């Protein structure tokens, strides 16, 4: 065992033998105090405090803007002065516009900057998109403030928790509408549109605009080629959206994980934000992996941090750690990344690397790891993992003590030192540009691990207790720590002497532990449970037994004297000598019911006799388990009702397991004769544990003991009807019986090994079929009955009558002339009428509102599955007729494409003046154009469902003048 008490920091080997090199990706904190929540401006590293810095953006001058989420403020950090200040927000929740000092926000998440210094805010819980101009004035540029999804003018648009926001070169804004699973656009003319995804429908689909699917898109960024990059959080993918809305996947298999490599197979863990550099590389803040990932070409690598390592550690490469870093942005002048490390309450900076760094660590089976300093001493047996950063070089050559050891694309060397002494490791590498790098030696010193060993001598007994001398037999060590397993002795329970002595106050077995320490802090621990045994007696079997308990006749007890330092042991049962000799263990078979008292008498080398305590045990008769069952009934809701009967006369309690774990707690019962309901057919294992006096028990398990089945049809459902002459097949759901008997209306119709039966209908009426399975022992299992009907096939026919034009359209009355029919399904051949195109009446009426040719159809039923259909041999023609102008009495502006707009309908209209009034007589709509109708809105908002008055002055082509006035109902 090694000593884990080290300072967990690493000194990196940072110089090259060919060229001077820079450090690896250096992560540093630039503002805030780690895990310290507050709201304070001032010096970034001394005074500034944040409360979940959730969004981040960098402008063209390198100023960093921060969406301080739970402080409800927008702050900025100036790297030149090192000062954090508040740009806008009072800290109170609200949506007030105006000067930054009085403006209010509600949980802002995302930020973006344009080329002239304006800052755009995704004001998430206000459901607004806000702007802070260069004078610090806050305004709302999109959103009504209501939760939802509505495209259109910016002032009426709705958003559903907008998170990410990005600005395009033309000034358009793109927004991740997080809860709606969509990508929205705000044009420079103030129009809001959905360019990709469908509102509130999650999923993963690449493709054009509305066909694409996202799952909580979180972060958004413009790529340098003008496309839109999306961190698709719950899909664990990075997506690209063209301005046209066409969506594709850049990286991520969709599976949770941290795998690097090929972009299509890489795994992410809730990616939250992303940014792109001028060369097209994408940097992803991989949320619950707590790392920054880099996508370049078709490859994904880990850029900073180590997957699963949570913290606020600054450092190089994977030495650094993050916690809930939700935002990432870049100063494109220097390719420096800025991170909103929200859970740490920090603003972090990541500077790029062009060199090579090396550090070493050891991973332990419990998940811990230890990072070494250059020059540390470690213990033999510790496996060392050498890791170089960055991971983007074409090769890595490892040298151990100047011996070439490993080459290839892997940046990791796992090494197990086999001898003590100095261990020097160097790495040489070549970049894609052909530049060579080499680290200085990383030196560790390997020390031998000591070997702990000890024995003890019982010195004697006094009034204070038993004196025990411990004998140290360790090698390769010079310091010791003892624990004698006697915590009641306080500080005397430990010693640092080489060969200590300890006094135990009472008989019993005591654990002993020795930690031996050698060179370089290497230690070995020897723990011996129950090593020191003083005179006493313990029960070894059964485990956990306490004196006075009851066991069962036929059980065996193994008792043992607690000390092996005596010459002779005599075991007594009910004061009768049962065993005499040097064996300190005694096995007792409980052959009779009753009480047993057991103790041991030990004789020392001096002839002194010492008795142990007495162990008492009571032996009781065990019951014999047996049981049977019966199937009492079946209900589609509760399932099969099965009664169980226990046959165990000596049992006092019962534990049943019905072999039906899906029934939860009902799968168990403690009743003598329980009832269980099985929801599904099948074979079930049954177990009964019968317990008598003294917890003596007997277990009886029977595999596939209860066999239950249903009778199913391959063609019809229960209570369906089929036509005379048709055939239906039936099959038993349980195929484990050797013989099946099928009964039709109580009469046996088939007995065979087949579990299927074919029925052909010959007469009309109610039919009942059941099946029973017979096993090899003659036991019978009946299925519930399967009932259905047989019926005479109907003869379908119909006529119709043209009733002429009405305000609702051309009225046609239909009459069924079918025979043997009890149910009807009409299709009037008029799909534009929506649900009115269908009817189940025997003699319905339908109104055709558009000119055309229509072919109606009727399906008549004499039972559920016994039907006949016919279509009209002569189409219904609705042609132009004089004076067929009308206005519908109702319309439904719900966006389904059917009757959404109230139009003046009819032919040969030369001119019109069409107006709509509300209940107060206020005109809310007017048009002179027949092609323009009322869409059910007033003042840009939906009008309430109600009845409205209309007037229409109409001139026809034949010179006729019409004046129409009436009411129409707006339905929603």
Short mmCIF file of C-alpha atoms in Angstrom, two decimals, residues 329-670:
data_model
loop_
_atom_site.label_atom_id
_atom_site.label_comp_id
_atom_site.label_asym_id
_atom_site.label_seq_id
_atom_site.Cartn_x
_atom_site.Cartn_y
_atom_site.Cartn_z
CA UNK A 329 -16.74 32.57 -26.23
CA UNK A 330 -13.52 33.60 -28.02
CA UNK A 331 -11.40 36.71 -28.39
CA UNK A 332 -10.70 36.14 -32.09
CA UNK A 333 -7.72 38.50 -32.01
CA UNK A 334 -5.72 36.01 -29.89
CA UNK A 335 -7.83 32.79 -30.08
CA UNK A 336 -8.20 33.07 -26.28
CA UNK A 337 -11.30 31.34 -24.91
CA UNK A 338 -13.41 32.77 -22.08
CA UNK A 339 -15.58 30.42 -20.00
CA UNK A 340 -18.62 31.13 -17.85
CA UNK A 341 -17.90 28.49 -15.14
CA UNK A 342 -21.37 28.80 -13.60
CA UNK A 343 -21.28 26.28 -10.73
CA UNK A 344 -17.81 27.53 -9.68
CA UNK A 345 -19.08 31.17 -9.85
CA UNK A 346 -15.98 32.02 -11.95
CA UNK A 347 -14.92 33.53 -15.25
CA UNK A 348 -12.07 31.43 -16.68
CA UNK A 349 -9.61 32.01 -19.55
CA UNK A 350 -8.08 29.32 -21.78
CA UNK A 351 -4.96 30.30 -23.75
CA UNK A 352 -3.88 28.12 -26.69
CA UNK A 353 -0.72 26.00 -26.81
CA UNK A 354 1.82 25.36 -29.53
CA UNK A 355 4.28 23.26 -27.49
CA UNK A 356 4.30 19.95 -25.63
CA UNK A 357 3.90 19.23 -21.91
CA UNK A 358 4.27 16.05 -19.87
CA UNK A 359 2.94 15.05 -16.48
CA UNK A 360 2.43 11.81 -14.59
CA UNK A 361 -0.25 10.37 -12.34
CA UNK A 362 -1.44 7.08 -10.82
CA UNK A 363 -5.05 5.86 -10.97
CA UNK A 364 -6.40 3.73 -8.12
CA UNK A 365 -9.17 1.08 -8.32
CA UNK A 366 -11.53 3.14 -6.14
CA UNK A 367 -11.49 5.95 -8.72
CA UNK A 368 -8.96 8.19 -6.95
CA UNK A 369 -5.89 9.46 -8.74
CA UNK A 370 -2.64 11.11 -7.68
CA UNK A 371 -0.74 13.67 -9.80
CA UNK A 372 3.06 13.69 -9.24
CA UNK A 373 5.53 16.53 -9.03
CA UNK A 374 8.77 16.29 -10.93
CA UNK A 375 11.22 14.77 -8.43
CA UNK A 376 8.66 12.91 -6.29
CA UNK A 377 9.47 9.56 -4.68
CA UNK A 378 6.89 6.86 -5.33
CA UNK A 379 6.50 3.24 -4.33
CA UNK A 380 7.31 0.10 -6.25
CA UNK A 381 4.12 -1.43 -7.64
CA UNK A 382 2.41 1.86 -8.46
CA UNK A 383 1.56 1.95 -12.18
CA UNK A 384 2.46 5.36 -13.64
CA UNK A 385 0.44 6.96 -16.45
CA UNK A 386 2.45 9.56 -18.41
CA UNK A 387 0.25 11.99 -20.38
CA UNK A 388 1.31 14.61 -22.91
CA UNK A 389 -0.62 17.64 -24.09
CA UNK A 390 -1.76 18.68 -26.58
CA UNK A 391 -3.21 15.57 -28.23
CA UNK A 392 -3.01 16.89 -31.80
CA UNK A 393 0.55 15.97 -32.80
CA UNK A 394 1.26 13.35 -35.45
CA UNK A 395 3.46 11.16 -33.21
CA UNK A 396 4.77 10.75 -29.66
CA UNK A 397 8.16 9.08 -28.91
CA UNK A 398 8.63 8.08 -25.26
CA UNK A 399 12.12 7.51 -23.76
CA UNK A 400 12.55 5.83 -20.36
CA UNK A 401 16.03 6.31 -18.83
CA UNK A 402 17.25 7.27 -22.35
CA UNK A 403 15.88 4.01 -23.80
CA UNK A 404 13.39 4.35 -26.67
CA UNK A 405 10.22 2.71 -25.28
CA UNK A 406 7.11 3.62 -27.28
CA UNK A 407 6.13 5.47 -30.46
CA UNK A 408 2.85 6.16 -32.24
CA UNK A 409 -0.13 8.47 -32.21
CA UNK A 410 -1.01 7.74 -28.56
CA UNK A 411 -0.10 10.55 -26.16
CA UNK A 412 -0.26 8.19 -23.16
CA UNK A 413 2.41 5.83 -21.78
CA UNK A 414 1.45 3.40 -19.02
CA UNK A 415 4.61 2.23 -17.20
CA UNK A 416 5.14 -0.19 -14.30
CA UNK A 417 8.62 0.29 -12.76
CA UNK A 418 10.33 -3.00 -11.88
CA UNK A 419 13.35 -1.77 -9.92
CA UNK A 420 14.18 0.89 -7.36
CA UNK A 421 16.09 4.05 -8.27
CA UNK A 422 15.69 7.11 -10.50
CA UNK A 423 13.19 6.93 -13.37
CA UNK A 424 13.56 9.53 -16.17
CA UNK A 425 10.94 9.90 -18.93
CA UNK A 426 11.11 12.24 -21.94
CA UNK A 427 8.79 12.72 -24.93
CA UNK A 428 9.64 13.90 -28.44
CA UNK A 429 6.84 14.88 -30.83
CA UNK A 430 6.24 16.40 -34.25
CA UNK A 431 3.39 18.84 -35.06
CA UNK A 432 1.34 18.78 -38.25
CA UNK A 433 3.50 21.68 -39.47
CA UNK A 434 6.64 19.53 -39.10
CA UNK A 435 7.95 21.32 -35.98
CA UNK A 436 9.80 19.04 -33.51
CA UNK A 437 9.38 19.34 -29.74
CA UNK A 438 10.94 17.52 -26.80
CA UNK A 439 10.34 17.78 -23.06
CA UNK A 440 12.96 17.91 -20.35
CA UNK A 441 13.23 14.71 -18.26
CA UNK A 442 10.37 14.04 -15.87
CA UNK A 443 12.16 12.38 -12.92
CA UNK A 444 10.57 10.14 -10.29
CA UNK A 445 12.40 8.09 -7.65
CA UNK A 446 11.17 4.53 -7.10
CA UNK A 447 11.38 3.12 -3.57
CA UNK A 448 10.97 -0.45 -2.29
CA UNK A 449 7.71 -1.19 -0.45
CA UNK A 450 8.29 -2.66 3.05
CA UNK A 451 6.76 -5.95 4.23
CA UNK A 452 4.73 -5.84 7.45
CA UNK A 453 4.59 -8.98 9.64
CA UNK A 454 4.14 -9.76 13.33
CA UNK A 455 3.24 -12.38 15.96
CA UNK A 456 2.30 -12.21 19.64
CA UNK A 457 2.94 -13.98 22.96
CA UNK A 458 0.40 -14.26 25.80
CA UNK A 459 2.40 -13.29 28.90
CA UNK A 460 -0.29 -14.03 31.51
CA UNK A 461 -3.43 -12.81 33.32
CA UNK A 462 -3.70 -10.28 36.15
CA UNK A 463 -6.36 -8.11 37.73
CA UNK A 464 -5.90 -5.62 34.90
CA UNK A 465 -6.48 -8.29 32.24
CA UNK A 466 -4.43 -10.32 29.78
CA UNK A 467 -0.86 -9.10 28.97
CA UNK A 468 0.10 -9.64 25.33
CA UNK A 469 3.60 -9.05 23.89
CA UNK A 470 3.66 -8.18 20.15
CA UNK A 471 6.70 -9.31 18.13
CA UNK A 472 7.59 -7.21 15.04
CA UNK A 473 8.77 -9.38 12.10
CA UNK A 474 8.65 -6.64 9.39
CA UNK A 475 11.41 -6.00 6.82
CA UNK A 476 12.45 -2.86 4.89
CA UNK A 477 10.86 -0.49 7.39
CA UNK A 478 11.96 1.93 10.10
CA UNK A 479 8.72 3.40 11.50
CA UNK A 480 5.61 1.66 12.82
CA UNK A 481 2.03 2.30 13.86
CA UNK A 482 0.09 -0.33 15.84
CA UNK A 483 -3.63 -0.66 16.53
CA UNK A 484 -4.52 -3.39 19.04
CA UNK A 485 -8.27 -3.68 18.29
CA UNK A 486 -9.18 -2.48 21.82
CA UNK A 487 -10.78 0.98 21.33
CA UNK A 488 -12.06 1.03 24.92
CA UNK A 489 -8.46 1.43 26.08
CA UNK A 490 -8.33 4.94 24.52
CA UNK A 491 -4.86 6.19 23.61
CA UNK A 492 -3.36 2.88 24.83
CA UNK A 493 -4.99 1.20 21.81
CA UNK A 494 -2.15 2.56 19.62
CA UNK A 495 1.65 2.44 19.76
CA UNK A 496 4.66 3.50 17.63
CA UNK A 497 7.13 1.16 19.40
CA UNK A 498 8.77 -1.60 17.41
CA UNK A 499 7.70 -4.41 19.85
CA UNK A 500 4.93 -3.07 22.10
CA UNK A 501 2.98 -4.76 24.91
CA UNK A 502 -0.76 -4.34 25.46
CA UNK A 503 -3.13 -5.38 28.28
CA UNK A 504 -6.58 -6.62 27.14
CA UNK A 505 -9.23 -6.25 29.88
CA UNK A 506 -11.45 -9.25 28.98
CA UNK A 507 -11.64 -12.53 27.11
CA UNK A 508 -12.45 -12.44 23.41
CA UNK A 509 -10.92 -12.08 19.98
CA UNK A 510 -9.21 -8.83 19.01
CA UNK A 511 -8.15 -7.47 15.64
CA UNK A 512 -4.56 -6.33 15.27
CA UNK A 513 -3.12 -3.93 12.66
CA UNK A 514 0.49 -2.94 11.89
CA UNK A 515 1.49 -0.21 9.40
CA UNK A 516 5.18 -0.42 8.50
CA UNK A 517 6.75 2.65 6.83
CA UNK A 518 9.91 2.60 4.68
CA UNK A 519 11.83 4.88 2.31
CA UNK A 520 9.93 7.56 0.39
CA UNK A 521 6.88 7.24 2.63
CA UNK A 522 6.05 3.79 1.19
CA UNK A 523 3.93 1.77 3.58
CA UNK A 524 2.54 -1.72 3.97
CA UNK A 525 -0.44 -2.50 6.15
CA UNK A 526 -1.10 -5.90 7.72
CA UNK A 527 -4.56 -6.33 9.22
CA UNK A 528 -5.34 -9.57 11.04
CA UNK A 529 -8.96 -9.85 12.24
CA UNK A 530 -9.49 -11.84 15.44
CA UNK A 531 -5.74 -12.41 15.66
CA UNK A 532 -5.47 -12.15 19.46
CA UNK A 533 -7.72 -14.79 21.06
CA UNK A 534 -8.17 -14.85 24.83
CA UNK A 535 -10.08 -17.54 26.68
CA UNK A 536 -13.69 -17.48 25.66
CA UNK A 537 -15.96 -19.44 23.38
CA UNK A 538 -17.67 -18.25 20.23
CA UNK A 539 -20.20 -19.80 17.86
CA UNK A 540 -18.69 -20.11 14.38
CA UNK A 541 -21.76 -21.70 12.78
CA UNK A 542 -24.46 -20.70 12.35
CA UNK A 543 -23.23 -17.19 11.59
CA UNK A 544 -24.72 -14.43 13.69
CA UNK A 545 -25.96 -16.79 16.44
CA UNK A 546 -26.47 -15.33 19.93
CA UNK A 547 -26.72 -17.34 23.13
CA UNK A 548 -30.31 -18.19 24.00
CA UNK A 549 -31.56 -18.42 20.42
CA UNK A 550 -33.61 -21.33 19.05
CA UNK A 551 -32.30 -23.58 16.26
CA UNK A 552 -33.89 -26.55 14.55
CA UNK A 553 -33.58 -30.26 15.13
CA UNK A 554 -31.06 -31.51 12.58
CA UNK A 555 -28.99 -28.31 12.65
CA UNK A 556 -25.29 -28.37 13.48
CA UNK A 557 -23.43 -25.97 15.76
CA UNK A 558 -19.70 -25.30 15.54
CA UNK A 559 -18.23 -23.67 18.65
CA UNK A 560 -14.63 -22.64 19.17
CA UNK A 561 -12.42 -21.63 22.08
CA UNK A 562 -11.30 -18.07 21.45
CA UNK A 563 -7.62 -18.71 22.28
CA UNK A 564 -5.20 -21.29 20.86
CA UNK A 565 -2.61 -20.85 23.62
CA UNK A 566 -3.73 -23.75 25.81
CA UNK A 567 -2.62 -27.40 25.94
CA UNK A 568 -6.04 -29.02 26.31
CA UNK A 569 -9.71 -28.17 25.68
CA UNK A 570 -12.70 -29.94 27.27
CA UNK A 571 -16.18 -29.22 25.82
CA UNK A 572 -19.24 -29.85 28.04
CA UNK A 573 -22.87 -30.21 26.89
CA UNK A 574 -25.45 -30.05 29.69
CA UNK A 575 -22.50 -30.64 32.13
CA UNK A 576 -21.54 -33.84 30.31
CA UNK A 577 -18.05 -34.05 28.78
CA UNK A 578 -18.52 -34.26 24.99
CA UNK A 579 -14.95 -33.73 23.64
CA UNK A 580 -11.47 -33.74 25.23
CA UNK A 581 -8.17 -32.97 23.50
CA UNK A 582 -6.04 -30.35 21.77
CA UNK A 583 -8.76 -29.44 19.23
CA UNK A 584 -10.26 -26.09 20.26
CA UNK A 585 -13.25 -26.51 17.89
CA UNK A 586 -16.31 -28.64 18.71
CA UNK A 587 -19.18 -29.64 16.41
CA UNK A 588 -22.57 -30.44 17.96
CA UNK A 589 -25.50 -32.06 16.12
CA UNK A 590 -28.91 -31.08 17.55
CA UNK A 591 -30.64 -34.47 17.36
CA UNK A 592 -33.38 -33.93 19.94
CA UNK A 593 -35.75 -31.10 20.71
CA UNK A 594 -34.97 -29.25 23.93
CA UNK A 595 -32.37 -27.05 25.69
CA UNK A 596 -28.57 -27.34 25.33
CA UNK A 597 -25.88 -25.62 27.52
CA UNK A 598 -22.31 -25.63 26.14
CA UNK A 599 -19.01 -24.36 27.61
CA UNK A 600 -15.26 -25.12 27.25
CA UNK A 601 -12.63 -25.66 29.93
CA UNK A 602 -9.00 -24.98 28.90
CA UNK A 603 -5.84 -26.14 30.70
CA UNK A 604 -2.66 -24.04 30.50
CA UNK A 605 0.94 -25.33 30.45
CA UNK A 606 1.08 -24.65 34.20
CA UNK A 607 -1.97 -26.83 34.76
CA UNK A 608 -4.35 -23.95 35.46
CA UNK A 609 -7.94 -24.52 34.31
CA UNK A 610 -10.10 -21.67 32.98
CA UNK A 611 -13.79 -22.01 32.01
CA UNK A 612 -15.42 -20.01 29.23
CA UNK A 613 -18.87 -18.50 29.38
CA UNK A 614 -21.87 -20.81 28.74
CA UNK A 615 -23.68 -20.76 25.41
CA UNK A 616 -27.37 -21.72 25.50
CA UNK A 617 -29.41 -23.01 22.56
CA UNK A 618 -32.94 -24.41 22.17
CA UNK A 619 -33.72 -26.98 19.43
CA UNK A 620 -37.21 -27.14 17.88
CA UNK A 621 -38.91 -29.42 15.33
CA UNK A 622 -39.08 -28.04 11.76
CA UNK A 623 -42.33 -28.11 9.70
CA UNK A 624 -42.75 -29.83 6.31
CA UNK A 625 -44.03 -27.61 3.46
CA UNK A 626 -46.64 -28.69 0.91
CA UNK A 627 -49.33 -26.86 -1.06
CA UNK A 628 -51.83 -26.94 -3.94
CA UNK A 629 -53.76 -24.36 -6.00
CA UNK A 630 -56.94 -23.78 -8.01
CA UNK A 631 -57.90 -21.24 -10.69
CA UNK A 632 -61.09 -19.52 -9.52
CA UNK A 633 -61.81 -17.15 -12.40
CA UNK A 634 -60.60 -14.55 -14.90
CA UNK A 635 -61.30 -10.85 -15.41
CA UNK A 636 -59.68 -8.72 -18.16
CA UNK A 637 -58.83 -6.05 -15.60
CA UNK A 638 -57.66 -8.08 -12.59
CA UNK A 639 -56.45 -11.15 -14.50
CA UNK A 640 -56.48 -14.78 -13.32
CA UNK A 641 -57.70 -15.35 -9.75
CA UNK A 642 -55.70 -18.25 -8.24
CA UNK A 643 -56.22 -19.65 -4.71
CA UNK A 644 -53.32 -21.33 -2.89
CA UNK A 645 -53.74 -23.84 -0.04
CA UNK A 646 -50.82 -24.56 2.36
CA UNK A 647 -50.46 -28.08 3.83
CA UNK A 648 -47.89 -27.68 6.65
CA UNK A 649 -49.43 -28.67 10.02
CA UNK A 650 -46.44 -27.64 12.17
CA UNK A 651 -46.01 -24.23 10.53
CA UNK A 652 -46.85 -21.04 12.39
CA UNK A 653 -46.07 -18.56 9.62
CA UNK A 654 -45.83 -18.64 5.84
CA UNK A 655 -43.84 -16.81 3.17
CA UNK A 656 -45.23 -17.22 -0.34
CA UNK A 657 -43.54 -16.18 -3.59
CA UNK A 658 -45.98 -16.43 -6.51
CA UNK A 659 -43.30 -16.15 -9.22
CA UNK A 660 -44.87 -12.91 -10.51
CA UNK A 661 -42.33 -10.11 -9.78
CA UNK A 662 -44.15 -7.59 -12.01
CA UNK A 663 -46.98 -7.54 -9.44
CA UNK A 664 -44.68 -5.75 -6.98
CA UNK A 665 -45.53 -6.20 -3.31
CA UNK A 666 -48.49 -8.44 -4.23
CA UNK A 667 -46.01 -11.13 -5.36
CA UNK A 668 -45.50 -12.00 -1.69
CA UNK A 669 -47.94 -13.10 0.99
CA UNK A 670 -47.77 -14.28 4.59
#
